[in-house]
mmCIF file of C-alpha atoms and ligand atoms in Angstrom:
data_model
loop_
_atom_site.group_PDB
_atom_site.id
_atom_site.type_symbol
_atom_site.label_atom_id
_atom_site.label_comp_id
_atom_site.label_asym_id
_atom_site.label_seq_id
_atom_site.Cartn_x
_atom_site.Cartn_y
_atom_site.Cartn_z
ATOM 1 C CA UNK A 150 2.248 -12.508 17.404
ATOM 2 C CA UNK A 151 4.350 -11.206 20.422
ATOM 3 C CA UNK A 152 3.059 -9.492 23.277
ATOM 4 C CA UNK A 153 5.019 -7.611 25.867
ATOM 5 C CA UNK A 154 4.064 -5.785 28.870
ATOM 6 C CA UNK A 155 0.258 -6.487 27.947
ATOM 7 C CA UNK A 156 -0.331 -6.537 31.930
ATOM 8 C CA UNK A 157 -0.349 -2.729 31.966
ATOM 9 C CA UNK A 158 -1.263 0.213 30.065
ATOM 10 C CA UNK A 159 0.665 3.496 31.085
ATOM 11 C CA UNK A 160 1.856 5.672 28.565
ATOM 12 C CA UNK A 161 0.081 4.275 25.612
ATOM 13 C CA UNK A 162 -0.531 1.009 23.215
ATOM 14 C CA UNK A 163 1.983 0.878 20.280
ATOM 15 C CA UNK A 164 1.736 -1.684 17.237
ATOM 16 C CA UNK A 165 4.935 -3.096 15.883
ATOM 17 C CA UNK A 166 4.797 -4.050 12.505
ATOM 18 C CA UNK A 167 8.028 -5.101 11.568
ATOM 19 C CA UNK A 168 9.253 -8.673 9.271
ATOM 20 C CA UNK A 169 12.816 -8.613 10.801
ATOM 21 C CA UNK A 170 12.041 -10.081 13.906
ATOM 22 C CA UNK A 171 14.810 -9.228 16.056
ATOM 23 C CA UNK A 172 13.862 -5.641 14.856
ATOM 24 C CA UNK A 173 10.589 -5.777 16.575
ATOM 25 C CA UNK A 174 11.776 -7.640 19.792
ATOM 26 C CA UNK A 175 14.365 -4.636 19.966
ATOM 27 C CA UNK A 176 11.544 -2.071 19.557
ATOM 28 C CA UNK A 177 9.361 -3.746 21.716
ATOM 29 C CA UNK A 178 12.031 -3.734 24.516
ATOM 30 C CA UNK A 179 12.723 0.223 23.883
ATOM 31 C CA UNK A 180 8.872 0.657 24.007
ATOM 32 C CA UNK A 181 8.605 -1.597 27.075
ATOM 33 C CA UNK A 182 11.036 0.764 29.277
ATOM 34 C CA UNK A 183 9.184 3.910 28.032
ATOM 35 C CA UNK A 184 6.191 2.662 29.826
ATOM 36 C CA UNK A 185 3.967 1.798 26.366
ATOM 37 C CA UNK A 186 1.978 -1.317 25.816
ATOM 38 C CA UNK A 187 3.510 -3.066 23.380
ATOM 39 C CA UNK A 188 2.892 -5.701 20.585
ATOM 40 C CA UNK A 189 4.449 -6.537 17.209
ATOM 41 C CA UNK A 190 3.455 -8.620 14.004
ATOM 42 C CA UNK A 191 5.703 -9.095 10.907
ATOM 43 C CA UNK A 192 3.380 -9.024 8.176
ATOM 44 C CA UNK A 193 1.025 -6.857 6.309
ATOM 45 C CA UNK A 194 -2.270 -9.149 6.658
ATOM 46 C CA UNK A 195 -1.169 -9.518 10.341
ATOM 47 C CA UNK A 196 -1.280 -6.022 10.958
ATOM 48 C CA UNK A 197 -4.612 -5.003 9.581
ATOM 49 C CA UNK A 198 -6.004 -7.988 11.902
ATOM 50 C CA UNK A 199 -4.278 -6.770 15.021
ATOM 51 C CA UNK A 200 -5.367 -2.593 14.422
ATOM 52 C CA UNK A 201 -8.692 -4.095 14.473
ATOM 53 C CA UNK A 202 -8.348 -6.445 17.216
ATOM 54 C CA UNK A 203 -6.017 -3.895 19.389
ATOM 55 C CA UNK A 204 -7.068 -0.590 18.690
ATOM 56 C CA UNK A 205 -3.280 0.483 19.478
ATOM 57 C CA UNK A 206 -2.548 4.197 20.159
ATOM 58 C CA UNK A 207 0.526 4.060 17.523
ATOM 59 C CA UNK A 208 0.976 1.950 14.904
ATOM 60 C CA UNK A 209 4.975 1.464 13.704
ATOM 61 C CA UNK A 210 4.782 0.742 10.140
ATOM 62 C CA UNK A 211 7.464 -0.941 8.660
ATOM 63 C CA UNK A 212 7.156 -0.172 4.847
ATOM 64 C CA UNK A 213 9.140 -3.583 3.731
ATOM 65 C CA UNK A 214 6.859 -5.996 4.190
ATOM 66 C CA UNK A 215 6.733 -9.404 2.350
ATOM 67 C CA UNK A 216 2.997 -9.961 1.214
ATOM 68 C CA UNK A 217 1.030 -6.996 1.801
ATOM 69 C CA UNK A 218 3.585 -3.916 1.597
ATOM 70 C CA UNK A 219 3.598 -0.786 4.263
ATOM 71 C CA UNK A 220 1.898 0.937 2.081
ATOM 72 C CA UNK A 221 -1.296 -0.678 1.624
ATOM 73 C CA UNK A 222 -1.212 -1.656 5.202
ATOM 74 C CA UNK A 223 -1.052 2.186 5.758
ATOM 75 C CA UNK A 224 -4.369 2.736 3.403
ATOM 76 C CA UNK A 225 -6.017 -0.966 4.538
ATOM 77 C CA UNK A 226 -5.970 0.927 8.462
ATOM 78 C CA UNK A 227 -7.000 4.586 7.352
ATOM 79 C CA UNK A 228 -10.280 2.900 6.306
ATOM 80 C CA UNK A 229 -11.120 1.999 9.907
ATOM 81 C CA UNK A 230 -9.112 3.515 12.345
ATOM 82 C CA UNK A 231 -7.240 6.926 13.105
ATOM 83 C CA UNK A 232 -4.721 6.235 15.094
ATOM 84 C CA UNK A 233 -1.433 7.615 14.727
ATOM 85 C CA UNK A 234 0.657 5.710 11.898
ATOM 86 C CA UNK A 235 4.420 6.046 11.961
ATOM 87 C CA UNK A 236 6.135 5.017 8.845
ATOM 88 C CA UNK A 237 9.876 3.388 9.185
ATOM 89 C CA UNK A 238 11.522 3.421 5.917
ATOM 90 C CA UNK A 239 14.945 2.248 5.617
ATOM 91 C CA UNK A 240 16.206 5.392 2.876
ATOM 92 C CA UNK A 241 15.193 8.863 2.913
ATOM 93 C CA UNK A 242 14.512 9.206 -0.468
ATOM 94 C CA UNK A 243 11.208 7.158 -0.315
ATOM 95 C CA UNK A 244 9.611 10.035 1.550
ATOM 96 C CA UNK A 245 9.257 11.755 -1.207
ATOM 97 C CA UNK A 246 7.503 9.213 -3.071
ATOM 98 C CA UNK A 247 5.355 8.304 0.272
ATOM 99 C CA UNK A 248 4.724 12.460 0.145
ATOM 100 C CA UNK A 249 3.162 11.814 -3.346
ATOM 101 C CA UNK A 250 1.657 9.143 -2.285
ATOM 102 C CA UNK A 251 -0.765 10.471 0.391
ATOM 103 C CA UNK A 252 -1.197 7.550 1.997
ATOM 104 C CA UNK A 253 -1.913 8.956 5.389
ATOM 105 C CA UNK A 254 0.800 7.902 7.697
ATOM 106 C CA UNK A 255 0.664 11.217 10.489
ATOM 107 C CA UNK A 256 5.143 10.661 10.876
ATOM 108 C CA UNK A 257 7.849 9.080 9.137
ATOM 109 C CA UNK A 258 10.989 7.624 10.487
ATOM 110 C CA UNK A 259 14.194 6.783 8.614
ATOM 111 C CA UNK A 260 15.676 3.394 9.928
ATOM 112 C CA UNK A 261 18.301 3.231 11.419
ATOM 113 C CA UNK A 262 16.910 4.917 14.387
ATOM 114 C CA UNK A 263 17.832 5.383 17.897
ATOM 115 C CA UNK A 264 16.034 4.166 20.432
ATOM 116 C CA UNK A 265 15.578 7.717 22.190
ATOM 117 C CA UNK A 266 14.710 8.957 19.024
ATOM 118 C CA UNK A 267 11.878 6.408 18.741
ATOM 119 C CA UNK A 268 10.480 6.762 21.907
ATOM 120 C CA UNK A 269 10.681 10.707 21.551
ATOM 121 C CA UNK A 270 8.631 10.313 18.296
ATOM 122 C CA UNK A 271 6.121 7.616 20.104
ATOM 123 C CA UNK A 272 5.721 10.347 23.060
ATOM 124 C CA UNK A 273 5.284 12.758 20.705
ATOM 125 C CA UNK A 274 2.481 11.602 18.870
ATOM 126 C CA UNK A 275 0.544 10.951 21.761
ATOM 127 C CA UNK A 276 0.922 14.416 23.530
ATOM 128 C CA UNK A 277 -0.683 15.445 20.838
ATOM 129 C CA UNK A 278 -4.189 17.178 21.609
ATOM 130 C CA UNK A 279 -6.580 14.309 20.732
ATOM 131 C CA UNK A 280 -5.412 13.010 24.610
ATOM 132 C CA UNK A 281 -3.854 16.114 26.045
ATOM 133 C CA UNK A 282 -5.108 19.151 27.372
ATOM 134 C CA UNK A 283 -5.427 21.322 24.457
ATOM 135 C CA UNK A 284 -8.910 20.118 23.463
ATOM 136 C CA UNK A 285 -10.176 21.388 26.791
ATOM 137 C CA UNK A 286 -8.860 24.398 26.071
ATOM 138 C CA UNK A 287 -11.857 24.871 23.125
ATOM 139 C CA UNK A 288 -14.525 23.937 25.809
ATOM 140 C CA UNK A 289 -17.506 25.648 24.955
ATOM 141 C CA UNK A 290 -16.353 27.279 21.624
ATOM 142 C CA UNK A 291 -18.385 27.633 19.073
ATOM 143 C CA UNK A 292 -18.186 25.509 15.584
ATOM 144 C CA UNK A 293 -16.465 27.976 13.184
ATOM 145 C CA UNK A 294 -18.080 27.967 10.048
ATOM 146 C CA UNK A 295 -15.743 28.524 6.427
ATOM 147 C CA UNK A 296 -18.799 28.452 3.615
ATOM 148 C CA UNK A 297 -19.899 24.802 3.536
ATOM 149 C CA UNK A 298 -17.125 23.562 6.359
ATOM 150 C CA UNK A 299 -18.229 23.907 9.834
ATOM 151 C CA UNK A 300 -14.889 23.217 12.233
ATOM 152 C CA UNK A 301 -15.918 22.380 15.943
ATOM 153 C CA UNK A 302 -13.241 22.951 17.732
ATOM 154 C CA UNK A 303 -14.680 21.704 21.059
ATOM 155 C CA UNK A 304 -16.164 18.485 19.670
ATOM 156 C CA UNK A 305 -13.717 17.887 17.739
ATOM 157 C CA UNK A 306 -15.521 17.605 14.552
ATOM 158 C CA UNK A 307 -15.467 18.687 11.005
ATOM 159 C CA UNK A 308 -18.586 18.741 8.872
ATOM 160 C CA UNK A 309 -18.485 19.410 4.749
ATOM 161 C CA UNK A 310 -22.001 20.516 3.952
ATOM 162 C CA UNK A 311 -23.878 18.668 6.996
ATOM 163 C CA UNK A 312 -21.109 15.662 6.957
ATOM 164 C CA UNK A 313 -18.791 15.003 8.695
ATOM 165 C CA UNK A 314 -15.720 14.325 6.987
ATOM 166 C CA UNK A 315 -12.785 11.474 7.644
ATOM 167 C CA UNK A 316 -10.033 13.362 8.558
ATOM 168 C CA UNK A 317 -6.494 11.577 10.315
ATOM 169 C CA UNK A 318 -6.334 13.017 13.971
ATOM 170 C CA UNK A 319 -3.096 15.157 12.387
ATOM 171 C CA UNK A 320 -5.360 16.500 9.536
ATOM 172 C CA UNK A 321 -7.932 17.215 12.258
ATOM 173 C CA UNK A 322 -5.523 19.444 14.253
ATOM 174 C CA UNK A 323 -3.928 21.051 11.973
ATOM 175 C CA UNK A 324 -7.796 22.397 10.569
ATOM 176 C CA UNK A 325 -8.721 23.264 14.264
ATOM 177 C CA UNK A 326 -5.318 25.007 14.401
ATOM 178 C CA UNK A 327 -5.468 27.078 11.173
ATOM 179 C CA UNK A 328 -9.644 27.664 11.690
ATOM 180 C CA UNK A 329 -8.872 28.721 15.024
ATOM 181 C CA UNK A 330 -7.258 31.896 14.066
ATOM 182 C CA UNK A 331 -8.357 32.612 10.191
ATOM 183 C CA UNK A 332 -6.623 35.730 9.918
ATOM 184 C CA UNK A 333 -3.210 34.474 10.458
ATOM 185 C CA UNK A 334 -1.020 32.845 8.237
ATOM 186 C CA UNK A 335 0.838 30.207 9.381
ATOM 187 C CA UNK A 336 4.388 28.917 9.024
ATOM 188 C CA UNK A 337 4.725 25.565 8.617
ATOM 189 C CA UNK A 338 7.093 25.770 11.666
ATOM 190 C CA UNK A 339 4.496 27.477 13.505
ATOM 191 C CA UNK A 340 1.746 24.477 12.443
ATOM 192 C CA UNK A 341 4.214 22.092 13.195
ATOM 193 C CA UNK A 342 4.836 23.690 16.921
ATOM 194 C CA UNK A 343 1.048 23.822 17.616
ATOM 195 C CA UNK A 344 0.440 20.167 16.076
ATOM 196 C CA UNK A 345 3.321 17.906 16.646
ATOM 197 C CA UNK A 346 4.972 20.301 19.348
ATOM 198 C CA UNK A 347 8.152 22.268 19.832
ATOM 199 C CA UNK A 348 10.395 19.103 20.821
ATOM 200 C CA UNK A 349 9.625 17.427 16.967
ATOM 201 C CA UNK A 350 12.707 17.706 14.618
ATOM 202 C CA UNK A 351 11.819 16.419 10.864
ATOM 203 C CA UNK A 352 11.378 17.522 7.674
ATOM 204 C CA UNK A 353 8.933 20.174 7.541
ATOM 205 C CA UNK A 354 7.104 19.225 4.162
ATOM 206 C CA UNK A 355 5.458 17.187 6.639
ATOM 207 C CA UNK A 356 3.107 20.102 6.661
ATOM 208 C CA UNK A 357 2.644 19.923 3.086
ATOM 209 C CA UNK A 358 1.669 16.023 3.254
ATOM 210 C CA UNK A 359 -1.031 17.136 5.236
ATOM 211 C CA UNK A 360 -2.338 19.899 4.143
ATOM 212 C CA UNK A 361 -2.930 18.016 0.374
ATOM 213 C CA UNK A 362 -4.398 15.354 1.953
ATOM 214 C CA UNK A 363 -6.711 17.658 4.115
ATOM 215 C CA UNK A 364 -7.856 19.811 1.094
ATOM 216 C CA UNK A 365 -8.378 16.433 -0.916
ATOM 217 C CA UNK A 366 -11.057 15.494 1.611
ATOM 218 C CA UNK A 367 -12.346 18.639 1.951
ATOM 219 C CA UNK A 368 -12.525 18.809 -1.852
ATOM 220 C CA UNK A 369 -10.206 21.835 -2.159
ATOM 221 C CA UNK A 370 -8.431 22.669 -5.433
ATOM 222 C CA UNK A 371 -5.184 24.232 -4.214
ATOM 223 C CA UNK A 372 -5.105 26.829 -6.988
ATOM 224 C CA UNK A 373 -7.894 28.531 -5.957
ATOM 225 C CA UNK A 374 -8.255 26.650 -2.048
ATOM 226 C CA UNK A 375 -11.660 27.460 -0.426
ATOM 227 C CA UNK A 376 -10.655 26.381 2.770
ATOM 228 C CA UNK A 377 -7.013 25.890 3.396
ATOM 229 C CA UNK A 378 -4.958 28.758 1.339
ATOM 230 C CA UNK A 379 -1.188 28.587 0.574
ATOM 231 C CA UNK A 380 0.386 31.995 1.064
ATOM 232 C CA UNK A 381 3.281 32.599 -0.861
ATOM 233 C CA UNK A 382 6.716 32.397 1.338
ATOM 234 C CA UNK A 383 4.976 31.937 4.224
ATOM 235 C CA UNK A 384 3.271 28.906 4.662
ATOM 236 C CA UNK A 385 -0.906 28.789 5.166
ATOM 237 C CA UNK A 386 -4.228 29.833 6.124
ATOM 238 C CA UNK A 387 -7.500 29.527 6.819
ATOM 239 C CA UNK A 388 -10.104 30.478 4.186
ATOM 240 C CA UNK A 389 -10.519 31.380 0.115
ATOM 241 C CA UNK A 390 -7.723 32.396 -1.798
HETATM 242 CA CA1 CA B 614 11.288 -4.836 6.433
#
C-alpha cells in the first residue's frame, strides 16, 4: 500500500483502488494537488481491509481487479461502510449491466478520464449534504412520516416500521429530497441538481439506479410503489401510487 499526503487532511480522504499501478500513482498525484488525502491499493482483498482500516471519504473503485473483482469489493464495503463509492470502468456499456446490478456504487466513471474531470467528480461527491450545509438547513424539522416510513430530515434518519433502514448516503438524500416536498414530482434532472448538484454532467439513469435500490430496501414494489412513485414522463415522487 501507498500513501501520499497522509500528513494532512483538507479537502477529504479518497481510496484508490486500482491494479495498474502507475494508474493509481497518477490518481494519487491528481488527488494530491486537489488538496485530498490520498491512498491506493491494487487489489480487491486489499481494499475491503483498507475501507475498514481508513474510513476514506471516497472510495475509487476500479472494477478490473485480479482476485476479488470491483464488484464484490463494491457489495463487500456496502456491508460496513457508506461512504461514497465511485466506480471506474474502462467501457460504457458495463453501466448498464452495473445499473442491473444494484450494487451500490453512488457514481460511475468511464476510464479514460481526465484528471479535472476526476477531481470535479471527487469534489462533487463530497459537497454533497452529508458534510455541507444543507443538513442544517432541516434543523429542527420534524420526521415526515409516509405510512410505516418515518424520514427525519434533521437527523438524518430513515426508519421502516420502528427501524432504521441501511440506506447509501445518495439513497438517503435523494428520500430526504423527494419526502421533503411530497406533492411535487420530480425530474430526474431536478433530483440530480438537489443531490449531486448543478455542476454534475452524467447519465441521468443514475437516478433510476437509485431509486430501485432505495425502494428495494424500503420494500417497495415499483408497480404499485408505497413510498417512492414513478410518474409517467416526468420522473418521481414521494408517496403511494
Ligand atoms: Ca484494472
Amino acid at each position: 500500500m501507498t500513501t501520499v499526503n497522509s500528513s494532512g487532511s483538507a479537502a477529504g480522504r479518497v481510496l484508490i483502488v486500482e491494479d495498474e499501478r502507475a494508474l493509481a500513482t497518477m490518481i494519487a498525484a491528481y488527488l494530491s494537488r486537489a488538496g485530498f488525502e490520498t491512498s491506493a491499493v491494487h487489489t480487491g482483498g486489499e481494499a475491503v481491509a483498507a475501507v475498514r482500516d481508513q474510513l476514506p471519504d471516497v472510495v475509487i473503485l476500479d472494477l478490473g481487479l485480479p482476485g476479488v473483482d470491483g464488484i464484490e469489493v463494491c457489495r463487500q464495503i456496502r456491508t460496513f461502510s457508506d461512504c461514497y463509492v465511485l466506480i471506474a470502468t474502462a467501457r460504457k456499456g458495463e453501466i448498464d449491466t452495473l445499473i442491473g446490478l444494484s450494487v451500490g456504487a453512488d457514481d460511475y466513471i468511464v476510464k479514460p478520464f481526465s484528471a479535472r474531470e476526476l477531481v470535479a467528480r471527487v469534489q462533487t461527491v463530497l459537497r454533497r449534504p452529508r458534510t455541507g450545509k444543507r443538513a442544517d438547513d432541516h434543523a429542527g424539522e420534524p420526521a415526515l412520516v409516509f405510512g410505516e416510513l418515518s424520514v427525519d430530515p434533521a437527523g438524518r434518519q430513515v426508519q421502516l416500521a420502528g427501524a432504521a433502514v441501511p440506506l447509501t448516503p445518495t439513497e438517503r438524500e435523494m428520500l430526504i429530497v423527494l419526502a421533503a416536498r411530497p406533492a411535487l414530482a420530480f425530474t430526474r434532472r431536478q433530483l440530480i441538481d438537489a443531490v449531486w448538484g448543478s455542476e454534475w454532467v452524467g447519465d441521468e439513469r443514475m437516478v433510476d439506479v437509485h431509486v430501485a435500490n432505495l425502494r428495494k430496501k424500503l420494500g417497495d414494489d415499483p408497480a404499485s410503489a408505497r413510498y417512492v412513485t414513478t410518474v409517467r414522463g416526468v420522473g418521481y415522487r414521494m408517496g403511494q401510487g
